[in-house]
Amino acid sequence: MFSKKQNQLLARVNFPLYTVHCLTERHVLVAGGGGSAKTGIPNVIQIYELINNGTTCRAESVTHFETGSEAIMNCTVFNAGKYFLLFAGMEGNCHVYKIKHSISDEEIEIKKEPEKQNQVIQRKNKTLPNKKSYDDQSSPDLNCKKPDANANVIHSRLCFDIKHLESFQTDFSAELYQKQVRFSSTANLLATAGADGHIRIWKHPKLNKVYDIKAHEADVGDLDICPLGKRIVSVSRDGYGKVWSLEDGTLILELKYALPAKCNVKYTFRNCRFGIVEDKNDLALFATLNPFPSKPLSQCYIAKWETKNFDQQKIVAAGTNLFSAMAISDNGHFIGLGTQSGSVKIYIAFSLQQIYNVDNIHGIFVTGLEFLPTRDESRRITGGHETSLLSISIDNHVIIHHIPMRPSMGILTLITMFILTLFIIFVLMDYLNL
């Protein structure tokens, strides 16, 4: 198992972090804030660029955007080609932001204010955010370079322009809290889930509501859409995990699980994700199970189902720290898990074998996880690691965790082993007089 030396602090911000998403192989979006409480803590979207520093990577802030009086608690991103659409959960509404590439000069610190509110399409009257440009909020030990004020050369860099487009209500409970949001580029559908236990499906681009599903008796804790855009899974504190048809909104089945050993502890689903099965044109479903109510010595579990009949394939104990966050790498090889104690774990998806664990890397519970895209560019930036996982928390820290490339036998090693095998065979034949 890899040790905690395989991680580093990427950035330290001045606001609680609730959600993280990769825009490209080298650009990472984080968001959060102090919410509507007048504490002086801003509500922010921050975008970082990952830059190789010779051995691994560091992060430099390229865009800072304040979202007004409400903090983003969850989000999903749709890559529309020339721009990105950010669907962000803020209280009981889903806000839509357009994120577009731009080139700016590092020495220019003052930017124009965004368009006035009456020039933006909105479904509800909201206070529009003000866009500002700030210096990097990351930790001073990240060696982030700043432009020389006396230099005659103008330094240009890729950054992002963010524009608020519209907002619409997605939760109708007393507390008005959109808990989850997912987008399927295959089906061109947006799924939202809230504290009222409903899943609502919206058709992009007009965002007309297609279905309103009364999914759970309690708030929806997690939600995911399969890569094929045909099914959606939801889990809740009511103890149920359910699979739905994204085509007509009907219930397909309730997830069943069998623990390795009998116990008197009740369990509830906490997280759920679809993942690609390695080297197969197939999918698997993964979920975490927390004991409820929590007991000190009760194990938490990770379960895996196939997605034809949703029969359980595997379930393993994963310690006594309650799970709080989950992510699957885009190639389906790895599962990232965060706990309420601030620990981060990585498992092999095929076998559910733990290969990485670092305890209390965050000062409080992990609020979000995201694997970097498994592409050559990401590996080059991070220093040649097989995969890298980002973790965030309300302790204001962005931390990256690396899994080194697994060693493989080179051609010289194979030739040596072949020669050694032949030598052993000849020795045995001579010894046996064959």
Tab-separated table of C-alpha atoms in Angstrom:
chain	number	residue	atom	x	y	z
A	1	MET	CA	0.000	0.000	0.000
A	2	PHE	CA	1.222	3.474	-0.818
A	3	SER	CA	2.002	5.847	2.038
A	4	LYS	CA	0.938	9.391	2.727
A	5	LYS	CA	4.147	10.666	1.083
A	6	GLN	CA	2.252	10.386	-2.194
A	7	ASN	CA	0.256	13.559	-1.570
A	8	GLN	CA	0.750	17.301	-1.400
A	9	LEU	CA	-1.089	20.525	-0.666
A	10	LEU	CA	-2.092	22.160	-3.941
A	11	ALA	CA	-3.896	25.246	-2.675
A	12	ARG	CA	-5.170	26.951	0.452
A	13	VAL	CA	-8.148	29.257	-0.031
A	14	ASN	CA	-10.010	31.649	2.273
A	15	PHE	CA	-13.436	29.985	2.040
A	16	PRO	CA	-14.910	26.526	2.822
A	17	LEU	CA	-14.777	24.163	-0.165
A	18	TYR	CA	-17.804	22.087	-1.117
A	19	THR	CA	-17.355	20.939	-4.711
A	20	VAL	CA	-14.539	20.184	-7.168
A	21	HIS	CA	-14.554	19.427	-10.896
A	22	CYS	CA	-11.919	19.046	-13.616
A	23	LEU	CA	-12.499	21.283	-16.640
A	24	THR	CA	-9.511	20.035	-18.646
A	25	GLU	CA	-6.414	17.914	-18.059
A	26	ARG	CA	-4.772	20.894	-16.368
A	27	HIS	CA	-7.623	23.103	-15.112
A	28	VAL	CA	-9.533	22.420	-11.900
A	29	LEU	CA	-12.609	24.245	-10.615
A	30	VAL	CA	-13.423	24.465	-6.910
A	31	ALA	CA	-16.327	26.323	-5.310
A	32	GLY	CA	-17.836	27.082	-1.944
A	33	GLY	CA	-18.044	29.895	0.564
A	34	GLY	CA	-19.700	31.134	3.715
A	35	GLY	CA	-23.227	31.094	2.310
A	36	SER	CA	-25.839	33.700	3.165
A	37	ALA	CA	-24.482	34.266	6.680
A	38	LYS	CA	-22.877	37.695	6.948
A	39	THR	CA	-19.536	36.470	8.268
A	40	GLY	CA	-17.327	38.170	5.706
A	41	ILE	CA	-16.442	34.840	4.073
A	42	PRO	CA	-16.912	35.152	0.277
A	43	ASN	CA	-18.834	32.770	-1.974
A	44	VAL	CA	-16.445	31.896	-4.767
A	45	ILE	CA	-15.739	29.920	-7.925
A	46	GLN	CA	-11.975	29.476	-8.225
A	47	ILE	CA	-10.193	27.899	-11.204
A	48	TYR	CA	-6.610	26.649	-10.921
A	49	GLU	CA	-4.102	25.662	-13.562
A	50	LEU	CA	-1.904	22.670	-12.744
A	51	ILE	CA	1.729	23.195	-13.763
A	52	ASN	CA	4.538	20.658	-13.681
A	53	ASN	CA	7.386	21.812	-11.439
A	54	GLY	CA	9.919	19.160	-12.398
A	55	THR	CA	8.870	16.301	-10.141
A	56	THR	CA	5.146	16.768	-9.572
A	57	CYS	CA	2.724	19.700	-9.990
A	58	ARG	CA	1.720	22.958	-8.385
A	59	ALA	CA	-1.431	25.053	-8.766
A	60	GLU	CA	-1.812	28.649	-9.869
A	61	SER	CA	-5.082	30.553	-9.675
A	62	VAL	CA	-6.260	31.799	-13.079
A	63	THR	CA	-9.862	32.835	-12.342
A	64	HIS	CA	-11.669	34.098	-9.248
A	65	PHE	CA	-15.423	34.747	-9.455
A	66	GLU	CA	-17.729	35.687	-6.582
A	67	THR	CA	-21.247	34.247	-6.700
A	68	GLY	CA	-23.027	36.811	-4.558
A	69	SER	CA	-24.943	36.004	-1.384
A	70	GLU	CA	-25.141	32.213	-1.875
A	71	ALA	CA	-22.470	29.505	-1.910
A	72	ILE	CA	-22.239	26.693	-4.448
A	73	MET	CA	-22.756	23.418	-2.586
A	74	ASN	CA	-22.663	20.985	-5.537
A	75	CYS	CA	-22.085	21.202	-9.266
A	76	THR	CA	-21.612	19.411	-12.544
A	77	VAL	CA	-19.996	20.598	-15.769
A	78	PHE	CA	-21.008	20.062	-19.398
A	79	ASN	CA	-18.340	20.548	-22.062
A	80	ALA	CA	-20.160	22.253	-24.943
A	81	GLY	CA	-17.038	22.482	-27.101
A	82	LYS	CA	-16.221	26.180	-27.257
A	83	TYR	CA	-17.321	26.735	-23.675
A	84	PHE	CA	-18.426	24.947	-20.504
A	85	LEU	CA	-21.768	25.066	-18.746
A	86	LEU	CA	-21.625	24.911	-14.966
A	87	PHE	CA	-24.817	23.730	-13.249
A	88	ALA	CA	-24.485	24.732	-9.602
A	89	GLY	CA	-26.681	23.980	-6.601
A	90	MET	CA	-27.216	27.087	-4.473
A	91	GLU	CA	-29.817	26.715	-1.719
A	92	GLY	CA	-33.001	25.445	-3.444
A	93	ASN	CA	-32.055	26.524	-6.954
A	94	CYS	CA	-29.863	25.404	-9.826
A	95	HIS	CA	-27.798	28.236	-11.281
A	96	VAL	CA	-26.332	28.020	-14.774
A	97	TYR	CA	-22.979	29.640	-15.569
A	98	LYS	CA	-21.175	29.893	-18.887
A	99	ILE	CA	-17.399	29.401	-18.609
A	100	LYS	CA	-15.400	30.425	-21.654
A	101	HIS	CA	-11.684	30.431	-22.379
A	102	SER	CA	-9.974	33.798	-22.625
A	103	ILE	CA	-6.460	35.163	-22.809
A	104	SER	CA	-5.540	37.823	-20.290
A	105	ASP	CA	-2.421	39.719	-19.286
A	106	GLU	CA	-1.143	38.807	-15.846
A	107	GLU	CA	-0.217	42.400	-15.048
A	108	ILE	CA	-3.752	43.696	-15.598
A	109	GLU	CA	-5.593	43.350	-12.273
A	110	ILE	CA	-8.790	45.352	-12.895
A	111	LYS	CA	-11.488	43.700	-14.988
A	112	LYS	CA	-14.849	44.971	-16.143
A	113	GLU	CA	-17.913	44.158	-14.088
A	114	PRO	CA	-20.272	41.574	-15.629
A	115	GLU	CA	-23.366	42.672	-17.468
A	116	LYS	CA	-26.184	44.175	-15.465
A	117	GLN	CA	-28.933	42.003	-14.097
A	118	ASN	CA	-31.548	43.122	-16.602
A	119	GLN	CA	-29.349	41.888	-19.449
A	120	VAL	CA	-29.224	38.307	-18.126
A	121	ILE	CA	-31.912	35.702	-18.651
A	122	GLN	CA	-33.220	34.635	-15.232
A	123	ARG	CA	-36.176	32.692	-13.994
A	124	LYS	CA	-35.938	34.123	-10.502
A	125	ASN	CA	-34.833	37.485	-9.158
A	126	LYS	CA	-31.363	36.916	-7.802
A	127	THR	CA	-28.496	39.207	-6.914
A	128	LEU	CA	-25.909	38.745	-9.595
A	129	PRO	CA	-22.325	38.049	-8.567
A	130	ASN	CA	-19.525	40.499	-9.058
A	131	LYS	CA	-16.468	39.283	-10.892
A	132	LYS	CA	-13.065	40.245	-9.530
A	133	SER	CA	-9.474	39.311	-10.145
A	134	TYR	CA	-7.349	38.357	-7.200
A	135	ASP	CA	-3.867	37.071	-6.565
A	136	ASP	CA	-3.471	33.349	-6.020
A	137	GLN	CA	-5.065	32.215	-2.765
A	138	SER	CA	-2.942	29.086	-2.665
A	139	SER	CA	-0.423	28.259	0.017
A	140	PRO	CA	2.798	30.315	-0.015
A	141	ASP	CA	4.902	27.158	-0.046
A	142	LEU	CA	3.625	26.255	-3.529
A	143	ASN	CA	6.305	28.439	-5.186
A	144	CYS	CA	3.794	30.083	-7.502
A	145	LYS	CA	5.574	32.644	-9.661
A	146	LYS	CA	4.290	36.216	-9.886
A	147	PRO	CA	5.014	38.558	-12.786
A	148	ASP	CA	7.782	41.106	-12.387
A	149	ALA	CA	6.235	44.566	-12.029
A	150	ASN	CA	9.253	46.097	-13.768
A	151	ALA	CA	9.267	43.744	-16.729
A	152	ASN	CA	8.670	45.208	-20.183
A	153	VAL	CA	7.191	41.940	-21.492
A	154	ILE	CA	3.455	41.375	-21.072
A	155	HIS	CA	2.794	37.853	-19.770
A	156	SER	CA	-0.305	36.284	-21.289
A	157	ARG	CA	-2.036	33.212	-19.913
A	158	LEU	CA	-5.160	31.168	-20.413
A	159	CYS	CA	-7.944	32.035	-17.998
A	160	PHE	CA	-11.737	31.838	-18.017
A	161	ASP	CA	-14.589	34.310	-18.272
A	162	ILE	CA	-17.596	33.325	-16.147
A	163	LYS	CA	-21.091	34.628	-16.837
A	164	HIS	CA	-24.293	33.881	-14.945
A	165	LEU	CA	-27.051	32.824	-17.361
A	166	GLU	CA	-30.123	31.814	-15.372
A	167	SER	CA	-31.488	30.036	-12.311
A	168	PHE	CA	-34.517	27.864	-11.590
A	169	GLN	CA	-35.948	26.207	-8.497
A	170	THR	CA	-35.192	22.501	-8.041
A	171	ASP	CA	-36.123	21.829	-4.405
A	172	PHE	CA	-39.382	22.658	-2.657
A	173	SER	CA	-38.708	21.488	0.901
A	174	ALA	CA	-38.840	23.779	3.922
A	175	GLU	CA	-35.060	24.101	4.003
A	176	LEU	CA	-34.700	24.700	0.211
A	177	TYR	CA	-31.577	22.647	-0.453
A	178	GLN	CA	-30.556	21.141	-3.794
A	179	LYS	CA	-28.394	18.229	-2.670
A	180	GLN	CA	-27.131	16.778	-5.963
A	181	VAL	CA	-26.884	17.571	-9.672
A	182	ARG	CA	-25.689	15.466	-12.626
A	183	PHE	CA	-25.638	15.985	-16.392
A	184	SER	CA	-25.756	13.327	-19.109
A	185	SER	CA	-24.198	14.500	-22.357
A	186	THR	CA	-25.424	11.263	-23.975
A	187	ALA	CA	-29.089	11.848	-23.148
A	188	ASN	CA	-28.765	15.659	-22.999
A	189	LEU	CA	-30.560	15.615	-19.653
A	190	LEU	CA	-29.915	17.314	-16.321
A	191	ALA	CA	-30.857	15.528	-13.083
A	192	THR	CA	-31.287	17.366	-9.786
A	193	ALA	CA	-32.186	16.003	-6.357
A	194	GLY	CA	-33.049	17.804	-3.164
A	195	ALA	CA	-33.956	17.698	0.486
A	196	ASP	CA	-37.591	17.019	-0.465
A	197	GLY	CA	-36.646	13.521	-1.697
A	198	HIS	CA	-37.537	14.287	-5.329
A	199	ILE	CA	-35.454	13.685	-8.446
A	200	ARG	CA	-36.250	16.121	-11.234
A	201	ILE	CA	-35.142	15.610	-14.832
A	202	TRP	CA	-34.635	18.634	-17.116
A	203	LYS	CA	-34.141	18.641	-20.889
A	204	HIS	CA	-31.190	20.671	-22.119
A	205	PRO	CA	-30.869	23.300	-23.587
A	206	LYS	CA	-34.238	24.862	-22.697
A	207	LEU	CA	-34.172	23.108	-19.297
A	208	ASN	CA	-37.831	22.164	-19.436
A	209	LYS	CA	-38.826	19.721	-16.683
A	210	VAL	CA	-39.398	16.238	-18.105
A	211	TYR	CA	-40.022	14.143	-14.967
A	212	ASP	CA	-40.629	14.757	-11.281
A	213	ILE	CA	-39.933	11.554	-9.347
A	214	LYS	CA	-40.862	11.119	-5.690
A	215	ALA	CA	-37.800	8.983	-5.074
A	216	HIS	CA	-37.237	8.864	-1.303
A	217	GLU	CA	-38.907	9.649	2.003
A	218	ALA	CA	-35.796	11.533	3.164
A	219	ASP	CA	-33.362	13.817	1.357
A	220	VAL	CA	-31.444	12.351	-1.589
A	221	GLY	CA	-27.877	11.831	-0.372
A	222	ASP	CA	-26.259	11.001	-3.706
A	223	LEU	CA	-27.121	10.582	-7.361
A	224	ASP	CA	-25.430	9.380	-10.540
A	225	ILE	CA	-26.282	8.820	-14.208
A	226	CYS	CA	-24.791	5.882	-16.107
A	227	PRO	CA	-22.442	6.799	-18.989
A	228	LEU	CA	-24.934	5.347	-21.495
A	229	GLY	CA	-27.551	7.867	-20.374
A	230	LYS	CA	-30.250	5.243	-19.739
A	231	ARG	CA	-30.304	4.731	-15.973
A	232	ILE	CA	-29.966	6.802	-12.852
A	233	VAL	CA	-29.181	5.649	-9.298
A	234	SER	CA	-30.103	7.435	-6.087
A	235	VAL	CA	-29.429	6.775	-2.401
A	236	SER	CA	-30.928	8.323	0.697
A	237	ARG	CA	-30.878	8.407	4.477
A	238	ASP	CA	-34.149	6.482	4.347
A	239	GLY	CA	-31.938	3.414	3.816
A	240	TYR	CA	-32.820	2.736	0.195
A	241	GLY	CA	-30.771	2.688	-2.965
A	242	LYS	CA	-32.857	2.767	-6.131
A	243	VAL	CA	-32.235	2.459	-9.871
A	244	TRP	CA	-34.478	4.449	-12.212
A	245	SER	CA	-35.044	4.599	-15.939
A	246	LEU	CA	-33.844	7.910	-17.325
A	247	GLU	CA	-36.011	7.350	-20.402
A	248	ASP	CA	-39.395	7.393	-18.644
A	249	GLY	CA	-38.632	8.020	-14.953
A	250	THR	CA	-39.934	4.649	-13.728
A	251	LEU	CA	-38.402	2.599	-10.916
A	252	ILE	CA	-36.368	-0.369	-12.177
A	253	LEU	CA	-35.438	-1.909	-8.828
A	254	GLU	CA	-34.251	-1.376	-5.276
A	255	LEU	CA	-30.624	-2.273	-4.612
A	256	LYS	CA	-30.073	-5.305	-2.415
A	257	TYR	CA	-26.912	-6.183	-0.538
A	258	ALA	CA	-25.685	-9.007	1.672
A	259	LEU	CA	-23.094	-8.262	4.348
A	260	PRO	CA	-20.140	-10.678	4.731
A	261	ALA	CA	-21.201	-11.479	8.297
A	262	LYS	CA	-24.488	-11.235	10.160
A	263	CYS	CA	-24.845	-8.290	12.507
A	264	ASN	CA	-27.560	-6.353	14.300
A	265	VAL	CA	-26.457	-3.007	12.905
A	266	LYS	CA	-28.626	-1.128	10.438
A	267	TYR	CA	-26.901	0.317	7.362
A	268	THR	CA	-27.768	3.166	5.011
A	269	PHE	CA	-26.369	3.997	1.604
A	270	ARG	CA	-24.121	7.061	1.547
A	271	ASN	CA	-22.563	7.327	-1.959
A	272	CYS	CA	-23.187	5.789	-5.374
A	273	ARG	CA	-21.346	5.846	-8.702
A	274	PHE	CA	-21.445	4.042	-12.036
A	275	GLY	CA	-18.061	2.968	-13.377
A	276	ILE	CA	-16.677	1.447	-16.548
A	277	VAL	CA	-15.562	-2.185	-16.254
A	278	GLU	CA	-11.920	-2.589	-17.224
A	279	ASP	CA	-11.312	-3.775	-20.787
A	280	LYS	CA	-15.029	-4.494	-21.288
A	281	ASN	CA	-17.895	-2.680	-22.894
A	282	ASP	CA	-19.846	-2.909	-19.671
A	283	LEU	CA	-20.649	-0.999	-16.496
A	284	ALA	CA	-20.582	-1.647	-12.770
A	285	LEU	CA	-22.351	0.131	-9.924
A	286	PHE	CA	-20.545	0.985	-6.695
A	287	ALA	CA	-21.955	2.234	-3.398
A	288	THR	CA	-20.813	2.861	0.161
A	289	LEU	CA	-22.683	1.781	3.272
A	290	ASN	CA	-22.480	3.528	6.655
A	291	PRO	CA	-23.843	2.113	9.916
A	292	PHE	CA	-26.875	4.000	11.216
A	293	PRO	CA	-26.821	5.115	13.909
A	294	SER	CA	-23.035	5.279	13.986
A	295	LYS	CA	-21.293	2.938	16.407
A	296	PRO	CA	-17.537	3.082	17.195
A	297	LEU	CA	-16.659	-0.493	16.187
A	298	SER	CA	-19.109	-0.947	13.313
A	299	GLN	CA	-17.533	-1.501	9.908
A	300	CYS	CA	-18.370	0.533	6.825
A	301	TYR	CA	-18.633	-1.273	3.486
A	302	ILE	CA	-18.075	-0.828	-0.241
A	303	ALA	CA	-20.375	-2.845	-2.496
A	304	LYS	CA	-20.287	-3.603	-6.217
A	305	TRP	CA	-23.086	-4.737	-8.543
A	306	GLU	CA	-23.197	-5.707	-12.210
A	307	THR	CA	-25.663	-3.602	-14.191
A	308	LYS	CA	-27.674	-6.179	-16.162
A	309	ASN	CA	-29.654	-7.671	-13.292
A	310	PHE	CA	-27.930	-5.661	-10.530
A	311	ASP	CA	-26.739	-8.765	-8.722
A	312	GLN	CA	-24.174	-8.076	-6.012
A	313	GLN	CA	-20.676	-9.070	-7.144
A	314	LYS	CA	-18.568	-8.086	-4.167
A	315	ILE	CA	-18.699	-6.343	-0.799
A	316	VAL	CA	-15.739	-5.545	1.452
A	317	ALA	CA	-15.268	-3.973	4.876
A	318	ALA	CA	-13.517	-0.609	4.685
A	319	GLY	CA	-12.856	0.466	8.263
A	320	THR	CA	-14.902	2.284	10.870
A	321	ASN	CA	-14.606	5.861	9.556
A	322	LEU	CA	-17.918	6.939	8.056
A	323	PHE	CA	-17.819	7.716	4.333
A	324	SER	CA	-18.633	11.221	3.114
A	325	ALA	CA	-17.482	11.406	-0.542
A	326	MET	CA	-16.814	9.125	-3.519
A	327	ALA	CA	-15.302	9.350	-7.012
A	328	ILE	CA	-14.552	6.926	-9.868
A	329	SER	CA	-11.707	7.439	-12.347
A	330	ASP	CA	-12.866	7.933	-15.929
A	331	ASN	CA	-11.216	4.665	-17.050
A	332	GLY	CA	-12.972	2.696	-14.307
A	333	HIS	CA	-9.759	1.491	-12.664
A	334	PHE	CA	-9.881	3.313	-9.325
A	335	ILE	CA	-12.343	4.337	-6.608
A	336	GLY	CA	-11.601	7.320	-4.377
A	337	LEU	CA	-13.268	7.566	-0.958
A	338	GLY	CA	-13.334	10.346	1.622
A	339	THR	CA	-14.397	10.005	5.249
A	340	GLN	CA	-15.936	12.183	7.923
A	341	SER	CA	-12.654	12.134	9.836
A	342	GLY	CA	-10.807	13.738	6.898
A	343	SER	CA	-9.138	10.554	5.593
A	344	VAL	CA	-8.738	9.657	1.910
A	345	LYS	CA	-8.586	6.140	0.463
A	346	ILE	CA	-8.123	4.710	-3.022
A	347	TYR	CA	-9.281	1.242	-4.083
A	348	ILE	CA	-8.868	-0.870	-7.206
A	349	ALA	CA	-12.365	-0.987	-8.704
A	350	PHE	CA	-12.081	-4.532	-10.071
A	351	SER	CA	-11.133	-6.246	-6.813
A	352	LEU	CA	-12.091	-3.581	-4.232
A	353	GLN	CA	-8.550	-3.874	-2.860
A	354	GLN	CA	-7.272	-0.862	-0.953
A	355	ILE	CA	-4.005	0.504	-2.362
A	356	TYR	CA	-3.795	3.920	-0.698
A	357	ASN	CA	-4.807	5.353	2.660
A	358	VAL	CA	-3.890	8.534	4.491
A	359	ASP	CA	-5.610	9.295	7.787
A	360	ASN	CA	-6.776	12.774	8.769
A	361	ILE	CA	-5.161	14.498	5.779
A	362	HIS	CA	-7.960	17.058	6.135
A	363	GLY	CA	-8.859	18.686	9.441
A	364	ILE	CA	-12.535	17.806	9.036
A	365	PHE	CA	-14.766	15.699	6.774
A	366	VAL	CA	-14.003	15.419	3.049
A	367	THR	CA	-16.612	17.301	0.997
A	368	GLY	CA	-15.508	16.389	-2.527
A	369	LEU	CA	-13.249	14.146	-4.607
A	370	GLU	CA	-12.270	14.221	-8.290
A	371	PHE	CA	-9.806	12.151	-10.321
A	372	LEU	CA	-7.757	13.964	-12.926
A	373	PRO	CA	-8.500	12.712	-16.462
A	374	THR	CA	-6.473	9.581	-17.221
A	375	ARG	CA	-4.667	11.008	-20.221
A	376	ASP	CA	-1.016	11.462	-21.141
A	377	GLU	CA	-1.219	15.213	-20.565
A	378	SER	CA	-2.405	14.742	-16.973
A	379	ARG	CA	0.354	12.221	-16.293
A	380	ARG	CA	2.960	14.566	-17.743
A	381	ILE	CA	1.785	17.416	-15.529
A	382	THR	CA	1.693	15.336	-12.344
A	383	GLY	CA	5.071	13.679	-12.908
A	384	GLY	CA	4.162	10.394	-14.569
A	385	HIS	CA	1.762	8.961	-11.986
A	386	GLU	CA	-0.821	6.385	-13.011
A	387	THR	CA	-3.655	8.390	-11.486
A	388	SER	CA	-4.113	11.447	-9.287
A	389	LEU	CA	-7.024	12.264	-6.994
A	390	LEU	CA	-8.055	15.718	-5.750
A	391	SER	CA	-9.700	16.072	-2.347
A	392	ILE	CA	-11.322	19.118	-0.742
A	393	SER	CA	-12.833	19.954	2.608
A	394	ILE	CA	-14.266	22.855	4.560
A	395	ASP	CA	-10.780	23.170	6.075
A	396	ASN	CA	-10.065	25.301	2.933
A	397	HIS	CA	-7.401	22.896	1.564
A	398	VAL	CA	-7.093	21.359	-1.894
A	399	ILE	CA	-4.881	18.254	-1.723
A	400	ILE	CA	-3.704	15.994	-4.543
A	401	HIS	CA	-3.001	12.287	-4.011
A	402	HIS	CA	-0.879	10.253	-6.435
A	403	ILE	CA	-0.742	6.572	-7.334
A	404	PRO	CA	2.631	5.820	-8.994
A	405	MET	CA	2.840	3.784	-12.161
A	406	ARG	CA	2.830	0.080	-11.407
A	407	PRO	CA	6.201	-1.470	-12.297
A	408	SER	CA	6.293	-3.473	-15.502
A	409	MET	CA	8.909	-5.897	-16.767
A	410	GLY	CA	11.155	-4.494	-19.482
A	411	ILE	CA	12.557	-6.425	-22.433
A	412	LEU	CA	15.904	-6.993	-20.702
A	413	THR	CA	14.141	-8.446	-17.657
A	414	LEU	CA	12.158	-10.838	-19.855
A	415	ILE	CA	15.276	-11.961	-21.725
A	416	THR	CA	17.118	-12.516	-18.435
A	417	MET	CA	14.242	-14.561	-17.019
A	418	PHE	CA	14.080	-16.633	-20.217
A	419	ILE	CA	17.799	-17.398	-20.100
A	420	LEU	CA	17.607	-18.227	-16.392
A	421	THR	CA	14.669	-20.572	-17.028
A	422	LEU	CA	16.580	-22.393	-19.782
A	423	PHE	CA	19.606	-22.708	-17.491
A	424	ILE	CA	17.506	-24.232	-14.704
A	425	ILE	CA	15.929	-26.691	-17.162
A	426	PHE	CA	19.359	-27.825	-18.440
A	427	VAL	CA	20.640	-28.243	-14.860
A	428	LEU	CA	17.628	-30.376	-13.934
A	429	MET	CA	17.978	-32.489	-17.081
A	430	ASP	CA	21.657	-33.066	-16.345
A	431	TYR	CA	20.900	-33.934	-12.715
A	432	LEU	CA	18.215	-36.421	-13.768
A	433	ASN	CA	20.439	-37.843	-16.548
A	434	LEU	CA	17.863	-37.031	-19.197
